[in-house]
GROMACS .gro file of C-alpha atoms in nm:
model
  336
    1MET     CA    1  -0.003  -0.010   0.008
    2ALA     CA    2   0.113   0.337  -0.097
    3SER     CA    3   0.256   0.563   0.202
    4SER     CA    4  -0.003   0.801   0.138
    5SER     CA    5  -0.317   0.554   0.119
    6LEU     CA    6  -0.197   0.396   0.451
    7ILE     CA    7  -0.153   0.747   0.640
    8ASN     CA    8  -0.520   0.809   0.506
    9ALA     CA    9  -0.654   0.485   0.628
   10LEU     CA   10  -0.486   0.538   0.941
   11ARG     CA   11  -0.615   0.885   1.030
   12ASP     CA   12  -0.946   0.767   0.924
   13ALA     CA   13  -0.926   0.477   1.162
   14HIS     CA   14  -0.813   0.662   1.455
   15LYS     CA   15  -1.081   0.918   1.379
   16THR     CA   16  -1.355   0.685   1.395
   17HIS     CA   17  -1.204   0.525   1.694
   18LEU     CA   18  -1.152   0.840   1.896
   19THR     CA   19  -1.496   0.988   1.824
   20GLN     CA   20  -1.661   0.635   1.980
   21GLN     CA   21  -1.438   0.650   2.242
   22LEU     CA   22  -1.552   0.998   2.360
   23GLN     CA   23  -1.919   0.873   2.347
   24ALA     CA   24  -1.849   0.584   2.618
   25PRO     CA   25  -1.866   0.636   2.948
   26GLU     CA   26  -1.650   0.332   3.010
   27HIS     CA   27  -1.372   0.546   2.848
   28TRP     CA   28  -1.403   0.858   3.038
   29GLN     CA   29  -1.430   0.629   3.344
   30ALA     CA   30  -1.102   0.469   3.295
   31MET     CA   31  -0.971   0.806   3.212
   32MET     CA   32  -1.067   0.927   3.521
   33SER     CA   33  -0.919   0.651   3.752
   34GLN     CA   34  -0.585   0.670   3.561
   35ALA     CA   35  -0.601   1.018   3.661
   36SER     CA   36  -0.700   0.928   4.031
   37ALA     CA   37  -0.441   0.689   4.013
   38LEU     CA   38  -0.171   0.923   3.888
   39LEU     CA   39  -0.245   1.206   4.094
   40THR     CA   40  -0.436   1.117   4.395
   41ASP     CA   41  -0.146   1.116   4.626
   42VAL     CA   42   0.043   1.437   4.491
   43PRO     CA   43   0.002   1.733   4.662
   44LEU     CA   44  -0.200   2.006   4.468
   45GLY     CA   45   0.102   2.270   4.518
   46LYS     CA   46   0.287   2.021   4.280
   47LEU     CA   47   0.002   2.049   4.042
   48VAL     CA   48  -0.084   2.466   4.014
   49ASP     CA   49   0.183   2.726   3.980
   50ALA     CA   50   0.048   3.005   4.223
   51ASP     CA   51   0.255   3.303   4.000
   52SER     CA   52   0.107   3.197   3.704
   53LEU     CA   53  -0.222   3.140   3.808
   54CYS     CA   54  -0.284   3.494   3.967
   55GLN     CA   55  -0.105   3.656   3.625
   56VAL     CA   56  -0.384   3.479   3.444
   57VAL     CA   57  -0.670   3.593   3.666
   58ASP     CA   58  -0.535   3.961   3.673
   59ALA     CA   59  -0.536   3.944   3.298
   60TRP     CA   60  -0.882   3.834   3.287
   61LEU     CA   61  -0.994   4.076   3.546
   62GLN     CA   62  -0.802   4.386   3.356
   63ASP     CA   63  -0.868   4.324   2.985
   64ALA     CA   64  -1.126   4.049   2.904
   65LEU     CA   65  -1.424   4.018   3.188
   66SER     CA   66  -1.745   4.198   3.104
   67ALA     CA   67  -1.988   4.168   3.295
   68GLN     CA   68  -2.193   4.405   3.044
   69GLY     CA   69  -2.120   4.173   2.763
   70LEU     CA   70  -2.365   3.923   2.932
   71GLN     CA   71  -2.598   4.155   3.054
   72GLN     CA   72  -2.919   4.025   2.897
   73VAL     CA   73  -2.829   3.654   2.994
   74VAL     CA   74  -2.781   3.784   3.361
   75THR     CA   75  -3.132   3.966   3.319
   76ASP     CA   76  -3.316   3.613   3.171
   77VAL     CA   77  -3.169   3.392   3.447
   78THR     CA   78  -3.231   3.631   3.721
   79LEU     CA   79  -3.605   3.687   3.579
   80ALA     CA   80  -3.665   3.314   3.527
   81VAL     CA   81  -3.513   3.246   3.889
   82TRP     CA   82  -3.739   3.525   4.044
   83ASP     CA   83  -4.092   3.395   3.892
   84ALA     CA   84  -3.979   3.090   4.033
   85ALA     CA   85  -3.917   3.214   4.358
   86GLU     CA   86  -4.259   3.390   4.369
   87ARG     CA   87  -4.471   3.067   4.289
   88ASP     CA   88  -4.270   2.865   4.548
   89ASP     CA   89  -4.409   2.789   4.875
   90ALA     CA   90  -4.113   2.755   5.099
   91THR     CA   91  -4.069   2.915   5.419
   92LEU     CA   92  -3.787   3.155   5.570
   93GLY     CA   93  -3.818   2.889   5.836
   94GLU     CA   94  -3.701   2.630   5.636
   95LEU     CA   95  -3.421   2.837   5.439
   96LEU     CA   96  -3.267   2.890   5.764
   97ARG     CA   97  -3.363   2.665   6.044
   98GLU     CA   98  -3.393   2.701   6.400
   99GLU     CA   99  -3.054   2.507   6.484
  100HIS     CA  100  -2.900   2.755   6.235
  101PHE     CA  101  -3.012   3.055   6.377
  102GLU     CA  102  -2.920   2.945   6.719
  103ALA     CA  103  -2.568   2.921   6.637
  104ILE     CA  104  -2.564   3.250   6.425
  105LEU     CA  105  -2.732   3.407   6.723
  106GLU     CA  106  -2.458   3.258   6.969
  107GLN     CA  107  -2.196   3.427   6.729
  108ALA     CA  108  -2.357   3.738   6.718
  109LEU     CA  109  -2.406   3.756   7.105
  110GLN     CA  110  -2.016   3.767   7.132
  111LEU     CA  111  -2.000   4.116   6.944
  112GLN     CA  112  -2.068   4.347   7.200
  113THR     CA  113  -1.787   4.604   7.131
  114LEU     CA  114  -1.905   4.607   6.782
  115ARG     CA  115  -2.266   4.650   6.862
  116GLU     CA  116  -2.187   4.931   7.112
  117LYS     CA  117  -1.960   5.099   6.815
  118ALA     CA  118  -2.283   5.025   6.567
  119VAL     CA  119  -2.511   5.218   6.821
  120HIS     CA  120  -2.297   5.500   6.881
  121ALA     CA  121  -2.271   5.566   6.474
  122ALA     CA  122  -2.632   5.511   6.455
  123MET     CA  123  -2.713   5.793   6.729
  124ASN     CA  124  -2.456   6.026   6.588
  125HIS     CA  125  -2.587   5.999   6.223
  126PRO     CA  126  -2.689   6.361   6.161
  127LEU     CA  127  -3.040   6.230   5.999
  128VAL     CA  128  -3.067   6.054   6.352
  129SER     CA  129  -3.006   6.399   6.486
  130GLU     CA  130  -3.261   6.576   6.314
  131MET     CA  131  -3.512   6.298   6.374
  132VAL     CA  132  -3.515   6.338   6.712
  133SER     CA  133  -3.481   6.698   6.755
  134GLU     CA  134  -3.799   6.725   6.532
  135MET     CA  135  -3.978   6.438   6.760
  136LEU     CA  136  -3.894   6.664   7.076
  137TYR     CA  137  -4.033   6.986   6.930
  138THR     CA  138  -4.351   6.801   6.803
  139GLY     CA  139  -4.401   6.662   7.138
  140ILE     CA  140  -4.292   6.948   7.324
  141LYS     CA  141  -4.553   7.153   7.119
  142ASN     CA  142  -4.851   6.932   7.133
  143PHE     CA  143  -4.816   6.868   7.481
  144LEU     CA  144  -4.840   7.300   7.528
  145LEU     CA  145  -5.127   7.347   7.288
  146GLU     CA  146  -5.348   6.995   7.335
  147GLU     CA  147  -5.290   6.954   7.702
  148ASN     CA  148  -5.345   7.315   7.763
  149ALA     CA  149  -5.021   7.343   7.957
  150LEU     CA  150  -5.015   7.711   7.888
  151ALA     CA  151  -5.367   7.798   8.029
  152LYS     CA  152  -5.183   7.697   8.395
  153LEU     CA  153  -4.912   7.990   8.357
  154PRO     CA  154  -5.015   8.283   8.570
  155GLY     CA  155  -5.222   8.521   8.317
  156VAL     CA  156  -5.304   8.329   8.035
  157SER     CA  157  -5.615   8.124   8.195
  158SER     CA  158  -5.762   8.502   8.212
  159VAL     CA  159  -5.699   8.552   7.847
  160MET     CA  160  -5.846   8.211   7.778
  161LYS     CA  161  -6.139   8.293   8.005
  162MET     CA  162  -6.210   8.581   7.745
  163GLY     CA  163  -6.250   8.375   7.464
  164ARG     CA  164  -5.898   8.459   7.297
  165LYS     CA  165  -5.774   8.096   7.284
  166SER     CA  166  -5.608   8.215   6.963
  167VAL     CA  167  -5.372   8.401   7.154
  168VAL     CA  168  -5.188   8.057   7.345
  169GLY     CA  169  -5.125   7.959   6.937
  170LYS     CA  170  -4.962   8.307   6.864
  171ALA     CA  171  -4.767   8.249   7.207
  172MET     CA  172  -4.647   7.914   7.101
  173GLY     CA  173  -4.581   8.040   6.759
  174GLY     CA  174  -4.341   8.269   6.882
  175MET     CA  175  -4.197   8.022   7.101
  176GLU     CA  176  -4.102   7.835   6.833
  177GLU     CA  177  -3.730   7.952   6.731
  178SER     CA  178  -3.637   7.939   7.067
  179ILE     CA  179  -3.757   7.585   7.135
  180ARG     CA  180  -3.594   7.480   6.819
  181THR     CA  181  -3.259   7.620   6.912
  182TYR     CA  182  -3.258   7.470   7.247
  183LEU     CA  183  -3.308   7.116   7.135
  184GLN     CA  184  -3.055   7.182   6.853
  185LYS     CA  185  -2.802   7.288   7.115
  186ASN     CA  186  -2.884   7.040   7.347
  187ILE     CA  187  -2.927   6.747   7.115
  188ARG     CA  188  -2.604   6.596   7.169
  189VAL     CA  189  -2.692   6.542   7.512
  190THR     CA  190  -3.037   6.408   7.421
  191LEU     CA  191  -2.866   6.159   7.217
  192LYS     CA  192  -2.559   6.069   7.438
  193THR     CA  193  -2.844   5.975   7.711
  194GLY     CA  194  -3.031   5.743   7.427
  195GLU     CA  195  -2.731   5.573   7.333
  196GLN     CA  196  -2.671   5.524   7.707
  197TRP     CA  197  -2.991   5.378   7.751
  198LEU     CA  198  -2.984   5.187   7.429
  199ASN     CA  199  -2.667   5.003   7.533
  200LYS     CA  200  -2.800   4.941   7.868
  201GLN     CA  201  -3.104   4.792   7.749
  202LEU     CA  202  -2.919   4.578   7.499
  203THR     CA  203  -2.845   4.310   7.712
  204ASN     CA  204  -2.726   3.959   7.555
  205GLU     CA  205  -3.045   3.837   7.766
  206ARG     CA  206  -3.259   4.093   7.599
  207ILE     CA  207  -3.118   4.053   7.284
  208GLU     CA  208  -3.186   3.668   7.244
  209GLN     CA  209  -3.549   3.739   7.367
  210LEU     CA  210  -3.622   3.988   7.080
  211ALA     CA  211  -3.401   3.778   6.821
  212ARG     CA  212  -3.573   3.458   6.885
  213ASP     CA  213  -3.932   3.642   6.910
  214GLY     CA  214  -3.855   3.790   6.569
  215TYR     CA  215  -3.745   3.455   6.415
  216ARG     CA  216  -4.039   3.289   6.519
  217ARG     CA  217  -4.254   3.569   6.406
  218VAL     CA  218  -4.093   3.573   6.040
  219ALA     CA  219  -4.014   3.189   5.991
  220PRO     CA  220  -4.369   3.089   5.863
  221LEU     CA  221  -4.341   3.373   5.617
  222LYS     CA  222  -4.270   3.325   5.250
  223PRO     CA  223  -4.005   3.508   5.064
  224ALA     CA  224  -4.259   3.495   4.779
  225ASP     CA  225  -4.488   3.721   4.911
  226TYR     CA  226  -4.210   3.977   4.952
  227LEU     CA  227  -4.071   3.922   4.618
  228ALA     CA  228  -4.379   3.956   4.428
  229LEU     CA  229  -4.405   4.312   4.580
  230VAL     CA  230  -4.083   4.425   4.380
  231PRO     CA  231  -4.154   4.577   4.040
  232LYS     CA  232  -4.026   4.340   3.759
  233ALA     CA  233  -3.866   4.625   3.588
  234THR     CA  234  -3.648   4.737   3.896
  235ILE     CA  235  -3.486   4.402   3.816
  236GLY     CA  236  -3.367   4.491   3.486
  237ASP     CA  237  -3.212   4.829   3.586
  238VAL     CA  238  -3.086   4.665   3.926
  239ILE     CA  239  -2.847   4.457   3.691
  240GLU     CA  240  -2.766   4.693   3.438
  241GLN     CA  241  -2.603   4.932   3.701
  242GLY     CA  242  -2.469   4.612   3.882
  243CYS     CA  243  -2.272   4.509   3.568
  244LEU     CA  244  -2.154   4.826   3.486
  245ILE     CA  245  -2.009   4.839   3.838
  246GLY     CA  246  -1.898   4.500   3.827
  247ASP     CA  247  -1.693   4.591   3.509
  248GLU     CA  248  -1.545   4.874   3.694
  249SER     CA  249  -1.459   4.742   3.977
  250ALA     CA  250  -1.316   4.434   3.834
  251ARG     CA  251  -1.027   4.649   3.665
  252LEU     CA  252  -0.958   4.869   4.002
  253ASP     CA  253  -0.583   4.782   4.124
  254TYR     CA  254  -0.728   4.734   4.455
  255THR     CA  255  -0.987   4.445   4.321
  256ARG     CA  256  -0.687   4.291   4.141
  257ARG     CA  257  -0.453   4.292   4.459
  258LEU     CA  258  -0.705   4.167   4.678
  259VAL     CA  259  -0.832   3.885   4.424
  260GLY     CA  260  -0.433   3.796   4.366
  261VAL     CA  261  -0.374   3.780   4.764
  262GLY     CA  262  -0.667   3.572   4.811
  263ILE     CA  263  -0.559   3.283   4.502
  264ARG     CA  264  -0.236   3.262   4.637
  265ALA     CA  265  -0.353   3.198   4.995
  266ALA     CA  266  -0.596   2.964   4.894
  267VAL     CA  267  -0.300   2.795   4.671
  268ASP     CA  268  -0.072   2.802   4.971
  269SER     CA  269  -0.332   2.667   5.191
  270LEU     CA  270  -0.415   2.361   4.927
  271SER     CA  271  -0.070   2.316   4.851
  272GLN     CA  272   0.006   2.047   5.096
  273LEU     CA  273  -0.302   1.864   5.046
  274PRO     CA  274  -0.323   1.564   4.800
  275LEU     CA  275  -0.663   1.555   4.587
  276LYS     CA  276  -0.763   1.216   4.787
  277THR     CA  277  -0.727   1.410   5.121
  278LEU     CA  278  -0.919   1.717   4.969
  279LEU     CA  279  -1.201   1.526   4.811
  280GLU     CA  280  -1.233   1.327   5.195
  281ASN     CA  281  -1.235   1.634   5.366
  282MET     CA  282  -1.490   1.729   5.128
  283GLN     CA  283  -1.739   1.449   5.189
  284ILE     CA  284  -1.696   1.333   4.829
  285SER     CA  285  -1.590   0.991   4.716
  286GLU     CA  286  -1.386   0.951   4.405
  287GLN     CA  287  -1.647   0.679   4.274
  288ARG     CA  288  -1.925   0.928   4.346
  289VAL     CA  289  -1.762   1.174   4.150
  290HIS     CA  290  -1.717   0.926   3.870
  291ALA     CA  291  -2.066   0.834   3.873
  292ILE     CA  292  -2.175   1.178   3.841
  293THR     CA  293  -1.942   1.306   3.565
  294THR     CA  294  -1.889   1.013   3.348
  295PRO     CA  295  -2.244   0.976   3.189
  296ALA     CA  296  -2.281   1.323   3.141
  297LEU     CA  297  -1.956   1.372   2.958
  298ALA     CA  298  -2.065   1.082   2.734
  299LYS     CA  299  -2.369   1.222   2.674
  300GLY     CA  300  -2.246   1.541   2.572
  301ALA     CA  301  -2.021   1.408   2.349
  302SER     CA  302  -2.285   1.238   2.142
  303LEU     CA  303  -2.474   1.545   2.135
  304LEU     CA  304  -2.165   1.692   1.964
  305VAL     CA  305  -2.189   1.436   1.721
  306GLU     CA  306  -2.555   1.463   1.623
  307GLN     CA  307  -2.472   1.859   1.630
  308GLY     CA  308  -2.198   1.773   1.380
  309VAL     CA  309  -1.934   1.985   1.587
  310LEU     CA  310  -1.716   1.670   1.726
  311GLU     CA  311  -1.619   1.556   1.415
  312PRO     CA  312  -1.464   1.829   1.272
  313PHE     CA  313  -1.247   1.882   1.623
  314VAL     CA  314  -1.155   1.518   1.641
  315GLU     CA  315  -0.989   1.567   1.273
  316TRP     CA  316  -0.819   1.878   1.376
  317VAL     CA  317  -0.654   1.707   1.655
  318VAL     CA  318  -0.566   1.401   1.461
  319GLU     CA  319  -0.459   1.605   1.123
  320ASP     CA  320  -0.158   1.780   1.310
  321PHE     CA  321   0.007   1.421   1.341
  322TYR     CA  322  -0.096   1.210   1.059
  323GLY     CA  323  -0.006   1.550   0.819
  324SER     CA  324   0.347   1.553   1.011
  325GLU     CA  325   0.636   1.459   0.819
  326ALA     CA  326   0.741   1.222   1.126
  327CYS     CA  327   0.426   1.034   1.041
  328LYS     CA  328   0.530   1.010   0.652
  329LYS     CA  329   0.886   0.923   0.763
  330VAL     CA  330   0.757   0.590   0.976
  331VAL     CA  331   0.509   0.464   0.717
  332GLU     CA  332   0.769   0.524   0.490
  333THR     CA  333   1.028   0.342   0.686
  334VAL     CA  334   0.764   0.040   0.747
  335ASN     CA  335   0.690  -0.006   0.377
  336SER     CA  336   1.037  -0.036   0.277
   0.00000   0.00000   0.00000
């Protein structure tokens, strides 16, 4: 047989064999078993180069990543999930079981210093100052007018008896600026008192009581009931802004530095662990991984064959060798 004919025959046989292999679950099972046998005891640090991985991720964040390019896909997925969640009867109690809530509460109760700082920051916010000042003013005004407190002052009662109650209102109007000025000057002291009162009230026992009461109230509620209140148009707007912010933040030196540090820390942490140990720690057996993935891989290959995608790819893979001078020399040597 001529060398060219033999090469073509070998190429065609190899293509057919490889295409059939990729559609057989047994092939993927054997391949994964072989990989496990070779890699199971090798520390992951020897299989991954942290520097190269960090460089790839950094380049991806800087040049390739674009959430805006997938904005429509993200929107479609979000709307589909949102619609499904609106129809789901799951309750908050099912999503966060009581034992998990208790574990979170136990950890939260240990954050007393952080709790006191949060109270201090909240009470010193300008908006809170204005709100408390306005509440105090309204309370004082209502007390003086509606409870007839001014009528008890000397000289005022006689005016009211004469039917001139409007004079009281005018007197109160004249006091408005003075009251407001006084409250604004002394609001810091008032808020400090409020802060001390809150810290005294927010004992661990009180927080436990409030938290457990709140959990029991919301546990029977359904997230679906609240999701239905959000206008659908809002979702698209939020995703649009989220993608824009995501693209910009991904390119920040700050983000890239933190991602790089995180990747290196992950690799360093895993570097001493073999694959087998890692899977065992994750409570995943190799047999289970094989059972889940091998049928999916084989089915995926069959689908690619049906779509006419796999065969051209296989041909491209084998062509490099069968079209090479090295292959021709081997065949010619055998023929001679």
